[in-house]
PDB file of C-alpha atoms in Angstrom:
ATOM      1  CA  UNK A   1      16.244  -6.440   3.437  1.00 80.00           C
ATOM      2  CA  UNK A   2      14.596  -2.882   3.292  1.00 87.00           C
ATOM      3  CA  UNK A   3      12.750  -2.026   6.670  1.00 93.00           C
ATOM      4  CA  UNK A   4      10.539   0.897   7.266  1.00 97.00           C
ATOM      5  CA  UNK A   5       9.390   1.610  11.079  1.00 97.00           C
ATOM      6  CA  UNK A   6       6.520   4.203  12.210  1.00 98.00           C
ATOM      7  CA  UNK A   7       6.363   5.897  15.101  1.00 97.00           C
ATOM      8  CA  UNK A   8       4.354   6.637  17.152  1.00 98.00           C
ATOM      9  CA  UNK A   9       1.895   4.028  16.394  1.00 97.00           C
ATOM     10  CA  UNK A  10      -1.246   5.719  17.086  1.00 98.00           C
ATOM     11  CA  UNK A  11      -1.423   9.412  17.989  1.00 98.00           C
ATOM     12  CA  UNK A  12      -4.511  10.935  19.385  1.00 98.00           C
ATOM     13  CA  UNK A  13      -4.626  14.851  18.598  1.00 97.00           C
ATOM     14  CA  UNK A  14      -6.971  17.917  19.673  1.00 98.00           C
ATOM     15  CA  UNK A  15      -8.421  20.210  16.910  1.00 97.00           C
ATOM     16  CA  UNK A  16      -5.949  22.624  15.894  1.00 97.00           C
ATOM     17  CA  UNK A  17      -3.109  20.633  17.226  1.00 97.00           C
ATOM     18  CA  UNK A  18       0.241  20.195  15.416  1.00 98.00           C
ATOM     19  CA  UNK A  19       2.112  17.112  15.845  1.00 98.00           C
ATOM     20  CA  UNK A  20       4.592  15.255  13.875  1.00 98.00           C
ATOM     21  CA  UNK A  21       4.599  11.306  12.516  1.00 98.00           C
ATOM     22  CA  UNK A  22       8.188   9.760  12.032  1.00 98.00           C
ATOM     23  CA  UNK A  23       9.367   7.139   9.199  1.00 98.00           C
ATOM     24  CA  UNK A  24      12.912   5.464   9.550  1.00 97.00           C
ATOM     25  CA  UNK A  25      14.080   3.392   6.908  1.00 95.00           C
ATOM     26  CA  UNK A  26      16.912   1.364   6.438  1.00 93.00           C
ATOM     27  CA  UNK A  27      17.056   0.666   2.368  1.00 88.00           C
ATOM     28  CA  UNK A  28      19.846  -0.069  -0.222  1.00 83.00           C
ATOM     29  CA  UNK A  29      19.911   3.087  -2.410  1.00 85.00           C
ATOM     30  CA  UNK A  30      16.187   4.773  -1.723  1.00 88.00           C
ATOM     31  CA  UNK A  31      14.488   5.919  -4.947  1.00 89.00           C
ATOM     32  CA  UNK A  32      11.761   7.261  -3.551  1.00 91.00           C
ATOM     33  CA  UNK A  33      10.358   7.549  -0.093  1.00 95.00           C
ATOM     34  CA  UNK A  34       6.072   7.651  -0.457  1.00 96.00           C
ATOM     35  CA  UNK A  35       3.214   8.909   1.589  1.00 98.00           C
ATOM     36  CA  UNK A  36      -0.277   7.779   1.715  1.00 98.00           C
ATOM     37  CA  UNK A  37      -3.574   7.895   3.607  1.00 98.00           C
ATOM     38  CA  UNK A  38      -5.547   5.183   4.276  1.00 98.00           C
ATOM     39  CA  UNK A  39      -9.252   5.160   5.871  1.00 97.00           C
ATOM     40  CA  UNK A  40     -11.069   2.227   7.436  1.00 95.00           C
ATOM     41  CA  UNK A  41     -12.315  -0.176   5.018  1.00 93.00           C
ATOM     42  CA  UNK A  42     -10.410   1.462   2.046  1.00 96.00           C
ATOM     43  CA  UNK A  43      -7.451   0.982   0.013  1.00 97.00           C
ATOM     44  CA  UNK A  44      -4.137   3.483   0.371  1.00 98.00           C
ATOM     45  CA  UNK A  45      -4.744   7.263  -0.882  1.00 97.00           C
ATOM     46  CA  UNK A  46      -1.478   8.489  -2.234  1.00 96.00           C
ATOM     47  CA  UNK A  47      -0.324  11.962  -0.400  1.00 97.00           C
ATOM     48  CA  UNK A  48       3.567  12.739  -1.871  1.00 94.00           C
ATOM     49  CA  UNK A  49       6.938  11.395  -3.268  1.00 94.00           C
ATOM     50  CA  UNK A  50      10.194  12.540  -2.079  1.00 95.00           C
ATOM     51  CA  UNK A  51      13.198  11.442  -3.319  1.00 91.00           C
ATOM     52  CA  UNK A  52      16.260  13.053  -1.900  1.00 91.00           C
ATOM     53  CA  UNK A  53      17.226  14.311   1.735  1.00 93.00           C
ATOM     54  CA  UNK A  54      16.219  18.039   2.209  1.00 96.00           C
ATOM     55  CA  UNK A  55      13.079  17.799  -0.486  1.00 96.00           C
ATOM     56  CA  UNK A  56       9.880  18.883   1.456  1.00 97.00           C
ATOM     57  CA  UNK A  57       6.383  18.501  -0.284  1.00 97.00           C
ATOM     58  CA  UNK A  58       2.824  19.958   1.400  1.00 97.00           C
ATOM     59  CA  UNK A  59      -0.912  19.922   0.402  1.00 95.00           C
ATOM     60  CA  UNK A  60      -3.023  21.599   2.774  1.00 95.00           C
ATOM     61  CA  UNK A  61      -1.834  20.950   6.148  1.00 97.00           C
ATOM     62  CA  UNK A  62       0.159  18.483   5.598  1.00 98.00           C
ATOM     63  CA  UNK A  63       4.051  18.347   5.109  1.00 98.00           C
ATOM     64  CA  UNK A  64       6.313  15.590   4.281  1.00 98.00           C
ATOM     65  CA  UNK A  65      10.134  15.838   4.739  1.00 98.00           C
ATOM     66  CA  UNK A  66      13.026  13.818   4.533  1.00 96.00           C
ATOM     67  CA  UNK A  67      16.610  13.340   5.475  1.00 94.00           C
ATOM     68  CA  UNK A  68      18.900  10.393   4.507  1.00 91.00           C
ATOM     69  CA  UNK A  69      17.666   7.908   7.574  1.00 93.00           C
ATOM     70  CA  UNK A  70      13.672   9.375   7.986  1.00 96.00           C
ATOM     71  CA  UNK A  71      10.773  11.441   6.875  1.00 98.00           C
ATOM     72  CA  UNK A  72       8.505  13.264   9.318  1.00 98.00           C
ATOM     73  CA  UNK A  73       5.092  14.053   7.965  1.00 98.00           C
ATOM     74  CA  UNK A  74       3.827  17.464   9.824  1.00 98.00           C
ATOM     75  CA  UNK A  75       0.043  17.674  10.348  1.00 98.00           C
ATOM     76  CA  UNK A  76      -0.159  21.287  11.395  1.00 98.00           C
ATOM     77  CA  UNK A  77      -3.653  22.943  12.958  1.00 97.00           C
ATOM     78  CA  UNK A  78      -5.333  19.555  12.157  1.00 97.00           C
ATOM     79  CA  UNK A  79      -9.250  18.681  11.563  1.00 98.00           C
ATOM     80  CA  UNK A  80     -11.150  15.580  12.785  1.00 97.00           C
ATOM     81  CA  UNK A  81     -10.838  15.030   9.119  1.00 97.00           C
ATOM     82  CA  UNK A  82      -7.985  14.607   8.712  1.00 98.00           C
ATOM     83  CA  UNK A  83      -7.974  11.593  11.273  1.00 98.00           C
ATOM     84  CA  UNK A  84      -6.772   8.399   9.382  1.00 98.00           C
ATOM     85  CA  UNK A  85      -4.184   5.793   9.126  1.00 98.00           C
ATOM     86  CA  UNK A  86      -0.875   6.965   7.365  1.00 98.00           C
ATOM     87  CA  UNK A  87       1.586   4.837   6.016  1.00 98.00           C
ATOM     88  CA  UNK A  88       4.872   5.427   4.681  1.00 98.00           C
ATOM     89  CA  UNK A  89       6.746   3.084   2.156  1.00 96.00           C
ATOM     90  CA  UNK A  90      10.531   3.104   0.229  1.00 94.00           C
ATOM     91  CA  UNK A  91      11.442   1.675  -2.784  1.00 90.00           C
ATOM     92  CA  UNK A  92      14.848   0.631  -3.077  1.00 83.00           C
ATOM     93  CA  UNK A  93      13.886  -0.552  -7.062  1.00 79.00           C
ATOM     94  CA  UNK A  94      11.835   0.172 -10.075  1.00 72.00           C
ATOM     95  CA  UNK A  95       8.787  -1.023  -8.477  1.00 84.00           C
ATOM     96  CA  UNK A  96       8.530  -2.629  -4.717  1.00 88.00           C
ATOM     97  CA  UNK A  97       6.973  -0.639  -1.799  1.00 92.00           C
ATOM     98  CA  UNK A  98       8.210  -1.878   1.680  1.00 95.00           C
ATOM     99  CA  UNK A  99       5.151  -0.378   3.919  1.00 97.00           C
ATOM    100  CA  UNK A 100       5.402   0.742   7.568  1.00 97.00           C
ATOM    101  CA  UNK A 101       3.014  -0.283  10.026  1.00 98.00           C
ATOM    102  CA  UNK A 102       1.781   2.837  10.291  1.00 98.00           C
ATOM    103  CA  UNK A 103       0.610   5.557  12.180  1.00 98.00           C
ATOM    104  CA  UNK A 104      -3.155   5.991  13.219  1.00 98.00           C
ATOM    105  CA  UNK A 105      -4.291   9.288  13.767  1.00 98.00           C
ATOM    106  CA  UNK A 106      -7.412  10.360  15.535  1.00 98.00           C
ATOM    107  CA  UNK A 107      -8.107  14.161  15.758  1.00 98.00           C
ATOM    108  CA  UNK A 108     -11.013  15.356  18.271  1.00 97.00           C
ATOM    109  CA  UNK A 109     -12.900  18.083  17.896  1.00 96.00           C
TER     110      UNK A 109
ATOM    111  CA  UNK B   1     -11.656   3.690 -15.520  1.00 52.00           C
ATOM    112  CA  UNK B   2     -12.147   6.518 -12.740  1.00 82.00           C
ATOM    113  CA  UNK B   3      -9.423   4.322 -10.492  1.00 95.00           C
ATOM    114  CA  UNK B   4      -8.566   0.756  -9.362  1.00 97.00           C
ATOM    115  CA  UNK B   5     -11.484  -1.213  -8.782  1.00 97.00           C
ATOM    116  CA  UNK B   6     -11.549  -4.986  -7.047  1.00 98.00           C
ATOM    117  CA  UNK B   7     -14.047  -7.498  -6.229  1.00 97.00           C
ATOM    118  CA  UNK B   8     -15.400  -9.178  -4.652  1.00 98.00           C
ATOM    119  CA  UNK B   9     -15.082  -6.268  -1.374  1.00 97.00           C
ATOM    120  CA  UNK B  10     -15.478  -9.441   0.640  1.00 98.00           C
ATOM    121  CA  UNK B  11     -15.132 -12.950   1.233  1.00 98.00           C
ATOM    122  CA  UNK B  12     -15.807 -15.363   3.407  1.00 98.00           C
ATOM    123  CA  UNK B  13     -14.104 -18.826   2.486  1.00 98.00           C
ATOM    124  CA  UNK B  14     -14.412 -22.205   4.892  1.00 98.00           C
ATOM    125  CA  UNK B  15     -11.300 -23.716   5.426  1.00 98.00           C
ATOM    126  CA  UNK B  16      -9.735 -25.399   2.442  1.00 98.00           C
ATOM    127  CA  UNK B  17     -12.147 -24.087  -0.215  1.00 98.00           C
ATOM    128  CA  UNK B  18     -10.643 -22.045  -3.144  1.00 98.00           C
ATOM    129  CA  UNK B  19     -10.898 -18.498  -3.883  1.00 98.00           C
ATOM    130  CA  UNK B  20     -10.434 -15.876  -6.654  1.00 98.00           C
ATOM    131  CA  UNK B  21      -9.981 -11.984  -6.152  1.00 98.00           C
ATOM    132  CA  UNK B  22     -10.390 -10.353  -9.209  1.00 98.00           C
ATOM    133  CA  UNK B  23      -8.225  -6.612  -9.893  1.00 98.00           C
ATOM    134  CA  UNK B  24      -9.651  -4.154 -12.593  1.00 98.00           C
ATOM    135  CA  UNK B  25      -6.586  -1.358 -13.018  1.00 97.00           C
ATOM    136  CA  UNK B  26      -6.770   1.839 -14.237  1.00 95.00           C
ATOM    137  CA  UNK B  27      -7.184   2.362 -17.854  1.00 93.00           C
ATOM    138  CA  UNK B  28      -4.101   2.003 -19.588  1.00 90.00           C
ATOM    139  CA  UNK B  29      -1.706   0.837 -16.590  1.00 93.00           C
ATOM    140  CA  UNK B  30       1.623  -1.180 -17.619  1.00 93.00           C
ATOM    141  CA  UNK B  31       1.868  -2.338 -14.134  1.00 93.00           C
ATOM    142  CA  UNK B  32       0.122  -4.517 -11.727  1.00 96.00           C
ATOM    143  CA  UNK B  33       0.874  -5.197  -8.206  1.00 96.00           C
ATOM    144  CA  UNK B  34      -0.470  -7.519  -5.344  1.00 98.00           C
ATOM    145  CA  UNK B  35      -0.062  -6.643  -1.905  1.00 98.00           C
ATOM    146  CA  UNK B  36      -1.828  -8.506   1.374  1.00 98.00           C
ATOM    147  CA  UNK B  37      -2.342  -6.120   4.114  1.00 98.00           C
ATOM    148  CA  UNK B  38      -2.687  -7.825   7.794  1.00 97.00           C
ATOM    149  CA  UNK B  39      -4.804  -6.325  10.638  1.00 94.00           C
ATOM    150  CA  UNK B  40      -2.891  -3.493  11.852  1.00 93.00           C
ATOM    151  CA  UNK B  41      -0.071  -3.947   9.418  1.00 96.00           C
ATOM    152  CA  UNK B  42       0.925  -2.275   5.950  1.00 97.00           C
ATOM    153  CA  UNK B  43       0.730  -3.922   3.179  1.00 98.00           C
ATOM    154  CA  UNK B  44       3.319  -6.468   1.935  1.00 97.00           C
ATOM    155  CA  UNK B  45       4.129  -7.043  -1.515  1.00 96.00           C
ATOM    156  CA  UNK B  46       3.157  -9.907  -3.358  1.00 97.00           C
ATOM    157  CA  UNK B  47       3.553  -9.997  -6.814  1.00 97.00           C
ATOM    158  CA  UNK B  48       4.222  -7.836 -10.093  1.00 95.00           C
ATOM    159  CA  UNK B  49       3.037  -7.643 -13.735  1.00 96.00           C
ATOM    160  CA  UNK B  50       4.019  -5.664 -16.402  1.00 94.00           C
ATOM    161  CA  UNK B  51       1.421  -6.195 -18.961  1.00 94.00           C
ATOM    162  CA  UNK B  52       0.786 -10.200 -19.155  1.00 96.00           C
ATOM    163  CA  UNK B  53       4.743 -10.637 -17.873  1.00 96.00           C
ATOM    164  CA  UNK B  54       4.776 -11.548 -14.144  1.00 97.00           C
ATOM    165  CA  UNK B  55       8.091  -9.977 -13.428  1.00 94.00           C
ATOM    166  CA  UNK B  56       7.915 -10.913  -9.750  1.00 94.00           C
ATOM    167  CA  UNK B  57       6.308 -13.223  -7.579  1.00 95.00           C
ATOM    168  CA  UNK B  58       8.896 -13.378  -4.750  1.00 94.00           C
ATOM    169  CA  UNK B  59       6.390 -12.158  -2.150  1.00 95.00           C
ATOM    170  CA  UNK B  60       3.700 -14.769  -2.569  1.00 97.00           C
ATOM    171  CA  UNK B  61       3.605 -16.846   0.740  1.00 95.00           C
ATOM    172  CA  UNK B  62       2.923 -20.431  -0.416  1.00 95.00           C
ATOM    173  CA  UNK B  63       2.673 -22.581  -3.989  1.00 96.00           C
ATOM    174  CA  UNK B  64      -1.046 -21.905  -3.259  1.00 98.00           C
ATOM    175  CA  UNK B  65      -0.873 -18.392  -4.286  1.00 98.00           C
ATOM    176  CA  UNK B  66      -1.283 -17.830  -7.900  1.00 97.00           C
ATOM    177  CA  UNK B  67      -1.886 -14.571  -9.670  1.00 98.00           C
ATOM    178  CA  UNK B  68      -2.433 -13.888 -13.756  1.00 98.00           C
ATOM    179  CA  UNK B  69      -2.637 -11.134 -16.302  1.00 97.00           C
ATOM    180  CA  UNK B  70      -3.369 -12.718 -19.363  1.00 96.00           C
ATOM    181  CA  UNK B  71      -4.047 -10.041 -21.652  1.00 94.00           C
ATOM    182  CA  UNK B  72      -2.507  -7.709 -19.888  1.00 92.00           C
ATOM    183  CA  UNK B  73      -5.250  -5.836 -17.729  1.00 94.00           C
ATOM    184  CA  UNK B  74      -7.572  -7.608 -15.348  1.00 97.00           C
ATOM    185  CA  UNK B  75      -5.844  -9.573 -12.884  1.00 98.00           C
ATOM    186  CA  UNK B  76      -7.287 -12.317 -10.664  1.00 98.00           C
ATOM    187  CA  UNK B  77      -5.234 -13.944  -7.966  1.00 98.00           C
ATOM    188  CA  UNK B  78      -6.031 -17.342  -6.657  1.00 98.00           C
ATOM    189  CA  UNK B  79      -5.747 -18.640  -3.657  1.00 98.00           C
ATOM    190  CA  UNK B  80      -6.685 -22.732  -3.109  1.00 98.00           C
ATOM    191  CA  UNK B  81      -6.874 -24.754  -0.251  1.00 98.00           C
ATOM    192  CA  UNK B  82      -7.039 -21.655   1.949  1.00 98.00           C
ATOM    193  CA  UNK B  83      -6.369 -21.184   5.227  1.00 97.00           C
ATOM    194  CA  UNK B  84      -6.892 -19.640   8.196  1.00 97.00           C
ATOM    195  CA  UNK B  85      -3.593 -17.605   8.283  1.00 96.00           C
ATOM    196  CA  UNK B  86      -4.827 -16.264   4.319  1.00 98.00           C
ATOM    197  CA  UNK B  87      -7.250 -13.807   6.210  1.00 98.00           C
ATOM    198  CA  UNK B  88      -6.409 -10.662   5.288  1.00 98.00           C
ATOM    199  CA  UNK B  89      -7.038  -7.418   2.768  1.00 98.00           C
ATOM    200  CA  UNK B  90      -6.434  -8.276  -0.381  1.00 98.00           C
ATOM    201  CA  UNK B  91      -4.787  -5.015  -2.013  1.00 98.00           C
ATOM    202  CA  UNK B  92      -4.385  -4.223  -6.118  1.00 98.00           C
ATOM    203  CA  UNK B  93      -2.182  -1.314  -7.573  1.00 97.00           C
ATOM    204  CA  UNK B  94      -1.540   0.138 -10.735  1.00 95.00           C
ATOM    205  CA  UNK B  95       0.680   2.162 -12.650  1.00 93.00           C
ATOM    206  CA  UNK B  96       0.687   4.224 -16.008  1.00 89.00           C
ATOM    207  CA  UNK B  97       4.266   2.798 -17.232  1.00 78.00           C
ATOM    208  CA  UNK B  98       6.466  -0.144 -15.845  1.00 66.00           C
ATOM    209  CA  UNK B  99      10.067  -0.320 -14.454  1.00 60.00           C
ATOM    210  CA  UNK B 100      10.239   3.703 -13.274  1.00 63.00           C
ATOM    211  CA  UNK B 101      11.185   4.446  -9.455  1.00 60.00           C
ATOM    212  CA  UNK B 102       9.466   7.596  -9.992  1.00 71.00           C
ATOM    213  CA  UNK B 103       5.784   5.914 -10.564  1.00 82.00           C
ATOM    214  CA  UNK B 104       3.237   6.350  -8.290  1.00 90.00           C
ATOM    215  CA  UNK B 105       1.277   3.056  -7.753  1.00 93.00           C
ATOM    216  CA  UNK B 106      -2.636   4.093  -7.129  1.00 95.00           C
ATOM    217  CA  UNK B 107      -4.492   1.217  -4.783  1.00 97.00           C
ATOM    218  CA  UNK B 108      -7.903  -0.061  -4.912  1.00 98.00           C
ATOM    219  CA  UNK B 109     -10.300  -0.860  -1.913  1.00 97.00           C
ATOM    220  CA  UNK B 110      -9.072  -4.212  -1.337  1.00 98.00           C
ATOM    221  CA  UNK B 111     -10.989  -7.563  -0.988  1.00 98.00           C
ATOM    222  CA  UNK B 112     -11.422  -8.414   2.433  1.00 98.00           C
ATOM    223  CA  UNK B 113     -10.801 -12.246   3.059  1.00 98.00           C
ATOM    224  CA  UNK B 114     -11.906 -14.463   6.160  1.00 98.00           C
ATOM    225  CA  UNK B 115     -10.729 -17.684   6.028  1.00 98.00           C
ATOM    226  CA  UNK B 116     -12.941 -19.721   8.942  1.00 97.00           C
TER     227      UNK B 116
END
């Protein structure tokens, strides 16, 4: 059974801070290893797609990596808007997301 | 459509009554998806459509669970008899063509569900 763990699971940041957010997973064959946002009260916010060790995607300040066991998404000099909820999820077939639990991230200004 | 939309946002169900969450995808989406998202939890998968074909329903918890397509867009899954363990989001997601790794599956808000 695919399992995807977050760490750490909430992560409390000062303006202009860079930190780091982990994903392991443990799949059978990943296809593709997915970022996404979520606020309170809303639904996911897809961020990026990577789908082989070494790839690296970024938008803004955020950067996703990924090696054959995790993916790290960087937050570098970060804004108290880009506090949020970010989840991670492999798919290890056409179509099923296995979802982390999550890392919440609150950035102060 | 502009993205996924779902209603109703919330619910609030007494024990044992039934209840229907309706899923509007984006225009022109092959695929469906149900997740359920727990307080402080990601979402878990539910159940899959590709057009009216429910590919997938290995995720749904109980045989009082039921989701449809039947033309192949809106989606409504039904939940009867429910209880208190059903509380939960309620999560819809969509995507342009069915069966590809590579999609990206675009969410909606969710329908909130408390089951008292």
């Amino acid at each position: 059974e695919d399992q995807v763990t977050q760490s750490p699971e909430a992560l409390r940041l000062q303006e202009g801070e860079s930190s780091s957010l982990n994903c392991s997973y443990t799949v059978s064959g990943l296809r593709g290893l997915f970022w996404y946002r979520q606020d309170p009260g809303k639904g996911p916010e897809f961020l990026f797609t990577l789908y082989s060790a070494g790839e690296e995607k970024e938008k803004e300040r955020l950067k996703a990596t990924l090696t054959k066991k995790e993916s790290f998404l960087h937050i570098t000099a970060p804004k108290p808007e880009d506090s949020a909820t970010y989840l991670c999820a492999a798919r290890s077939n056409d179509y099923k997301l296995s979802f982390g639990a999550g890392t919440t991230v609150t950035v102060r200004a | 459509g502009a993205g996924v939309s779902q209603s109703p946002r919330y619910k609030v169900a007494k024990r044992g009554q039934d209840v229907a969450l309706r899923c509007d995808p984006i225009s022109g989406h092959v695929s469906l998806f149900w997740y359920q998202q727990a307080l402080g939890q990601g979402p878990e998968f539910l159940t899959y459509f590709q057009n009216e074909a429910q590919l997938d329903k290995s995720g749904l918890p109980s045989d009082r669970f039921f989701a449809e397509r039947p033309e192949g867009s809106v989606s409504t899954l039904k939940i009867q008899r429910t209880q208190q363990e059903d509380s939960a989001v309620y999560l819809c997601a969509s995507s342009f063509l069915g069966g590809r790794a590579r999609e990206t599956q675009y969410f909606g808000p969710g329908t909130r569900l408390l089951v008292l």
